[in-house]
XYZ file of C-alpha atoms in Angstrom:
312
model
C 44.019 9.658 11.305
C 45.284 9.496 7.635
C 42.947 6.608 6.588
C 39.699 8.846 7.261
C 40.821 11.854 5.069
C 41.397 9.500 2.130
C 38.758 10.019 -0.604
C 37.549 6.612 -0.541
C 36.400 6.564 3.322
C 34.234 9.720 2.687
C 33.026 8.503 -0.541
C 31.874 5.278 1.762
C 30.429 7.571 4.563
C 28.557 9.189 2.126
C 26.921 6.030 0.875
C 26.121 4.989 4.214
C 24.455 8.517 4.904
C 22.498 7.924 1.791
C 21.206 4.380 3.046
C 20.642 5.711 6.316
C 17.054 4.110 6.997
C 15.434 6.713 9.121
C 16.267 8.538 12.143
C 15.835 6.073 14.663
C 19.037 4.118 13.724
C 20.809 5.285 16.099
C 24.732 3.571 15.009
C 24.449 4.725 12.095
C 24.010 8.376 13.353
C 27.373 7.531 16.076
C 29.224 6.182 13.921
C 28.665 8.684 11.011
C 28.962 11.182 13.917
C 32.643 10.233 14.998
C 33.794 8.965 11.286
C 33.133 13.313 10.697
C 34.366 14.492 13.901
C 37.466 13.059 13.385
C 37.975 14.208 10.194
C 37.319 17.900 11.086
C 39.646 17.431 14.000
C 42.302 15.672 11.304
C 41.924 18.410 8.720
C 42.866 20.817 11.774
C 45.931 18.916 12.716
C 46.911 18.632 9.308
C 46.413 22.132 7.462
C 47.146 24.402 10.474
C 45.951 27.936 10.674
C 48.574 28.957 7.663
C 46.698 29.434 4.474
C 47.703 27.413 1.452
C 46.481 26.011 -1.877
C 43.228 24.738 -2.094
C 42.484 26.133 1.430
C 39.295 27.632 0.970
C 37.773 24.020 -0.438
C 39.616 22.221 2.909
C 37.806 24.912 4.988
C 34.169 24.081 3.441
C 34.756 20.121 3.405
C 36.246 20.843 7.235
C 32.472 22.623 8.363
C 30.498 20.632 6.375
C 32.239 17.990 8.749
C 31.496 19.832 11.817
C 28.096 20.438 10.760
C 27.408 16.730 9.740
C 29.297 15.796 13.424
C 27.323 17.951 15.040
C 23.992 16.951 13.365
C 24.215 12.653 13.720
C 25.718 12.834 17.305
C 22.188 14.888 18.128
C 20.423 11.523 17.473
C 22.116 9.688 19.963
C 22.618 13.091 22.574
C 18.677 12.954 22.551
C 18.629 9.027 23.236
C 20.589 9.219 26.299
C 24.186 8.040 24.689
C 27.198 9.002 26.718
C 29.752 8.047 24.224
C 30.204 11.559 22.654
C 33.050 13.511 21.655
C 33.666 16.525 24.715
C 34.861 19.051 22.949
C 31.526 19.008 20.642
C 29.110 18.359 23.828
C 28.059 22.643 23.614
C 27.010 22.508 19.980
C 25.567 18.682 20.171
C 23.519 19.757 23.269
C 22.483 23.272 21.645
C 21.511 21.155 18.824
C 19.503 18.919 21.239
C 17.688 21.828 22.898
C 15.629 22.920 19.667
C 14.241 19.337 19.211
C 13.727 19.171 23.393
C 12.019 23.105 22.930
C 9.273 21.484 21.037
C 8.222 18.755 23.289
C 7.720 21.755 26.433
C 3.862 22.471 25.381
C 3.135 19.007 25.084
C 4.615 18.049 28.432
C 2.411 20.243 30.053
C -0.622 18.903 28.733
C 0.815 15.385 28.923
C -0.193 13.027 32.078
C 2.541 10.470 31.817
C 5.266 10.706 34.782
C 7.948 8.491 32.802
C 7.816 10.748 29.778
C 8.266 13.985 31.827
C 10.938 12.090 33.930
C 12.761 11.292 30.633
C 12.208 15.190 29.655
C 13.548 16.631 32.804
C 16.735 14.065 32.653
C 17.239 15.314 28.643
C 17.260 18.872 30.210
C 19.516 17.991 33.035
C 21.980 16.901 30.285
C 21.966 19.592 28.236
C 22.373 22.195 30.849
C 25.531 20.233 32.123
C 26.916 20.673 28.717
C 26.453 24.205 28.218
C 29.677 25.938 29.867
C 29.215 28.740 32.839
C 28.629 31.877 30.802
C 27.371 30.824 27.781
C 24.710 33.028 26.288
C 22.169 29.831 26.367
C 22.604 28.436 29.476
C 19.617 31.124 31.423
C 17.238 29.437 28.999
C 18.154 25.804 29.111
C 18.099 26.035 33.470
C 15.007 27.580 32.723
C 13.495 24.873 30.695
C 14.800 22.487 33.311
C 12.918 24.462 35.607
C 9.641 24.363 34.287
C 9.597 20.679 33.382
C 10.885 19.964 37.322
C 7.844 21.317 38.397
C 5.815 19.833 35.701
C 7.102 16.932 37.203
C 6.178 17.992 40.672
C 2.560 18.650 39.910
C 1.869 15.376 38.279
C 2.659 13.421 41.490
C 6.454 13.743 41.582
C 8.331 14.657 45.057
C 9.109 17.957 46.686
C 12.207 17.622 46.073
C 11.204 18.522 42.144
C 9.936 21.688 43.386
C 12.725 22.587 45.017
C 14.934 21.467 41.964
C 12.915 23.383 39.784
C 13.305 26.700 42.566
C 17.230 25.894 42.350
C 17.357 25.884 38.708
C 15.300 29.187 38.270
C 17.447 30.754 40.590
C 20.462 30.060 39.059
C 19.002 31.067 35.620
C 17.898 34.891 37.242
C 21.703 34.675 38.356
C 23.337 34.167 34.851
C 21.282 36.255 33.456
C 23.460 38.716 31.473
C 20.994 41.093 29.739
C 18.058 43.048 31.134
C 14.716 42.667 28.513
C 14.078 38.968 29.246
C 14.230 39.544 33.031
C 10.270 40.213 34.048
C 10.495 35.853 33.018
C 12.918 34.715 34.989
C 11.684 36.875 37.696
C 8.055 35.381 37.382
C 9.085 31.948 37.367
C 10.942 31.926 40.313
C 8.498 33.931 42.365
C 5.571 31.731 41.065
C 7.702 28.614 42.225
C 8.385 30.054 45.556
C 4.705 30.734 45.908
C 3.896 27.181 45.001
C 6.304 26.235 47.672
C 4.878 28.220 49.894
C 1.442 27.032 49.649
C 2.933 23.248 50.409
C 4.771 23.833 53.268
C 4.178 27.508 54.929
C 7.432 29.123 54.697
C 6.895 32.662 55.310
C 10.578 33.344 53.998
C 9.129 31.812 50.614
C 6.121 33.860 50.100
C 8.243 37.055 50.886
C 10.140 36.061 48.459
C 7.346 35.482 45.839
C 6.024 39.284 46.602
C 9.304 40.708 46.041
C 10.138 38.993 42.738
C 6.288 39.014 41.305
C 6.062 42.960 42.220
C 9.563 43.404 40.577
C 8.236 41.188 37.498
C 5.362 43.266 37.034
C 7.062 46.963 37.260
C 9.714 45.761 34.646
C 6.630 44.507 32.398
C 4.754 47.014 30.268
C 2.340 46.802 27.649
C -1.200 44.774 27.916
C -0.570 41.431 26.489
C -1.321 38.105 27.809
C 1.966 37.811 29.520
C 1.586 40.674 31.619
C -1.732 39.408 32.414
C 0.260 36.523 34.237
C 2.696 38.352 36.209
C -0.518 40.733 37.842
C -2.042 37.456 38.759
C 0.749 36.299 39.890
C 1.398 38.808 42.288
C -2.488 39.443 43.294
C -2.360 35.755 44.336
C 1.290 36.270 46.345
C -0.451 39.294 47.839
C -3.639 37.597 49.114
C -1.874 35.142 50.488
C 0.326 37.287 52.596
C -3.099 38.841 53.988
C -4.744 36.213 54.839
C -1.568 35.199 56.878
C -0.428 38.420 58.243
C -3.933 40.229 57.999
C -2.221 43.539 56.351
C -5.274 45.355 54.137
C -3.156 46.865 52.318
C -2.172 43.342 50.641
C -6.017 42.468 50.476
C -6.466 45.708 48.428
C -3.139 45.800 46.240
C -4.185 42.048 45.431
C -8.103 43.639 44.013
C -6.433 46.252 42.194
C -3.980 43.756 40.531
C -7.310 40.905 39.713
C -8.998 44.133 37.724
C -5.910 45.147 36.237
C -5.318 41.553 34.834
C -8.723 40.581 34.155
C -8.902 42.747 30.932
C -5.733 41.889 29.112
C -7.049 37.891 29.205
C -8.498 37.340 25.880
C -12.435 36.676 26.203
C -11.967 33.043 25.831
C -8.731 32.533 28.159
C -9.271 29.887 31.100
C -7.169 32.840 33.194
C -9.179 35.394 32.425
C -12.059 32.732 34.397
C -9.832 32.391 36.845
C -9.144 36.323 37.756
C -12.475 36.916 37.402
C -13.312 34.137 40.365
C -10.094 35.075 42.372
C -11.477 39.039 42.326
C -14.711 38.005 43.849
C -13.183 35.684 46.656
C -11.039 38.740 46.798
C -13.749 41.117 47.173
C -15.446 39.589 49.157
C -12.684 39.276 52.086
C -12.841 42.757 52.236
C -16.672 43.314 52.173
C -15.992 40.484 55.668
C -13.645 43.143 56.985
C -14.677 46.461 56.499
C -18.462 45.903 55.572
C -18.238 47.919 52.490
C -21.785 46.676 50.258
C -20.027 48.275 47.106
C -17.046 45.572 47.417
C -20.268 42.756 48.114
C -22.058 43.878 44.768
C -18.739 43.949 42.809
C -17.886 40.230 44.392
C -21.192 39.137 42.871
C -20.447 40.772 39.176
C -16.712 39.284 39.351
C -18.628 35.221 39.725
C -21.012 35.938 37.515
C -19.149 37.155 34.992
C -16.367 33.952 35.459
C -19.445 32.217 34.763
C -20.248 33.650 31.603
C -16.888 33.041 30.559
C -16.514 29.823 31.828
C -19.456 28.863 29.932
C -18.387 30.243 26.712
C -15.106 27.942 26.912
């Protein structure tokens, strides 16, 4: 590896950095990538862990290596290239999830299967590089999670929900800390649910209750995302009624809808969708126990999801 530490060969990486086009030339960014990964693995190899003179000034050129490895193998981690050092495939792909972070709100907006395909493969990758245990991996199975079932609700298979149920799973399992667990809990019960309404699965929708109801007494305040979870559940909960016929499910699911409906901001689409959910809600129960009070509030609940709606 001698040639590569020589002062000449970084002077001539540096040049090339400094012609670099723009960020979609992708062998420049490989090459530059492995010219600086070996050179941080050289330096290793060649100074030891014993300190000696003009140490400190090896030590910054050797992470300014890593950090310039790290940075130009990104590039081609993000395009899909499979010619990457191993021992650097944690910090490339860690890299690789901030870019891939961004793209999430746009994918779920976005209408365009190969895109989300090419998201949920990106994903795939970079939770395959992140070790068993490390601190990241709960939110990168995550992420995989949600674009899988992106993918499933833009025409992909079941087998992308059940991916995507899998993957959130998994992420609830290596889960080391409690304060982010209310999210992991409501994805996976909001996933089961989904499954649930496709194929039936009582086992599913049990499920769903459980780790909705769990999600919502581990989630305080009155924000938006609370908001979620109560809806969340109220929908888990109607759905067990109107397959087991329990009331008490028919009720906990009203009490949830007017619980939620509140914390939506005035111009949320969910706060719309409570509001409409309360009155179908509502009005189940007027059908079963012929209370006019629970008619009359089923009537206020649509008209005021019309109001809203109409403001939106």
């Amino acid at each position: 590896m001698a040639p590569i530490l020589e002062a000449e060969a970084l002077r001539e990486a540096r040049l090339l950095a400094e012609l670099l086009p723009g960020e979609d030339d992708l062998t420049v960014h490989h090459l530059l990538g492995w010219f600086h990964w070996f050179r941080h693995r050289a330096t290793l190899v060649r100074t030891g862990p014993e300190p000696g003179q003009g140490r400190e000034q090896e030590q910054e050129q050797d992470r300014s290596d890593l950090r310039i490895a790290v940075h130009s193998l990104t590039a081609s981690f993000l395009a899909g290239e499979e010619d990457l050092p191993e021992p650097l495939l944690p910090l490339v792909a860690e890299n690789a999830a901030v870019y891939a972070a961004r793209l999430l709100p746009e994918l779920r907006e976005s209408n365009n299967p190969a895109r989300i395909a090419c998201a949920a493969r990106l994903w795939e990758r970079i939770v395959d590089a992140a070790p068993l245990g490390h601190p990241q991996r709960p939110v990168h199975l995550t992420a995989l999670g949600n674009v899988l079932r992106i993918k499933w609700r833009r025409g992909g298979r079941p087998a992308d929900l059940d991916s995507a149920i899998d993957r959130f799973r998994e992420a609830l399992s290596a889960l080391s800390e409690a304060p982010g667990r209310p999210m992991y809990l409501y994805n996976l019960g909001e996933a089961l649910n989904a499954r649930f309404e496709r194929t039936g699965a009582i086992e599913d929708l049990e499920g769903a209750v459980a780790l909705l109801a769990e999600a919502a007494r581990a989630t305080s305040g009155e924000g938006l995302y609370r908001a979620l979870v109560l809806t969340g559940l109220a929908g888990a909960l109607r759905a067990r009624h109107e397959r087991a016929g329990a009331p008490r499910d028919l009720d906990g699911a009203i009490a949830r809808y007017r619980e939620a409906v509140p914390m939506f901001p005035p111009d949320h689409p969910g706060r719309v969708e409570s509001l409409s959910h309360l009155g179908d809600a509502l009005l189940a129960r007027f059908d079963h126990a012929g209370d006019p009070a629970d008619r009359d509030a089923a009537l206020t609940a649509w008209s005021a999801a019309k109001a809203t709606a109409d403001i939106l």
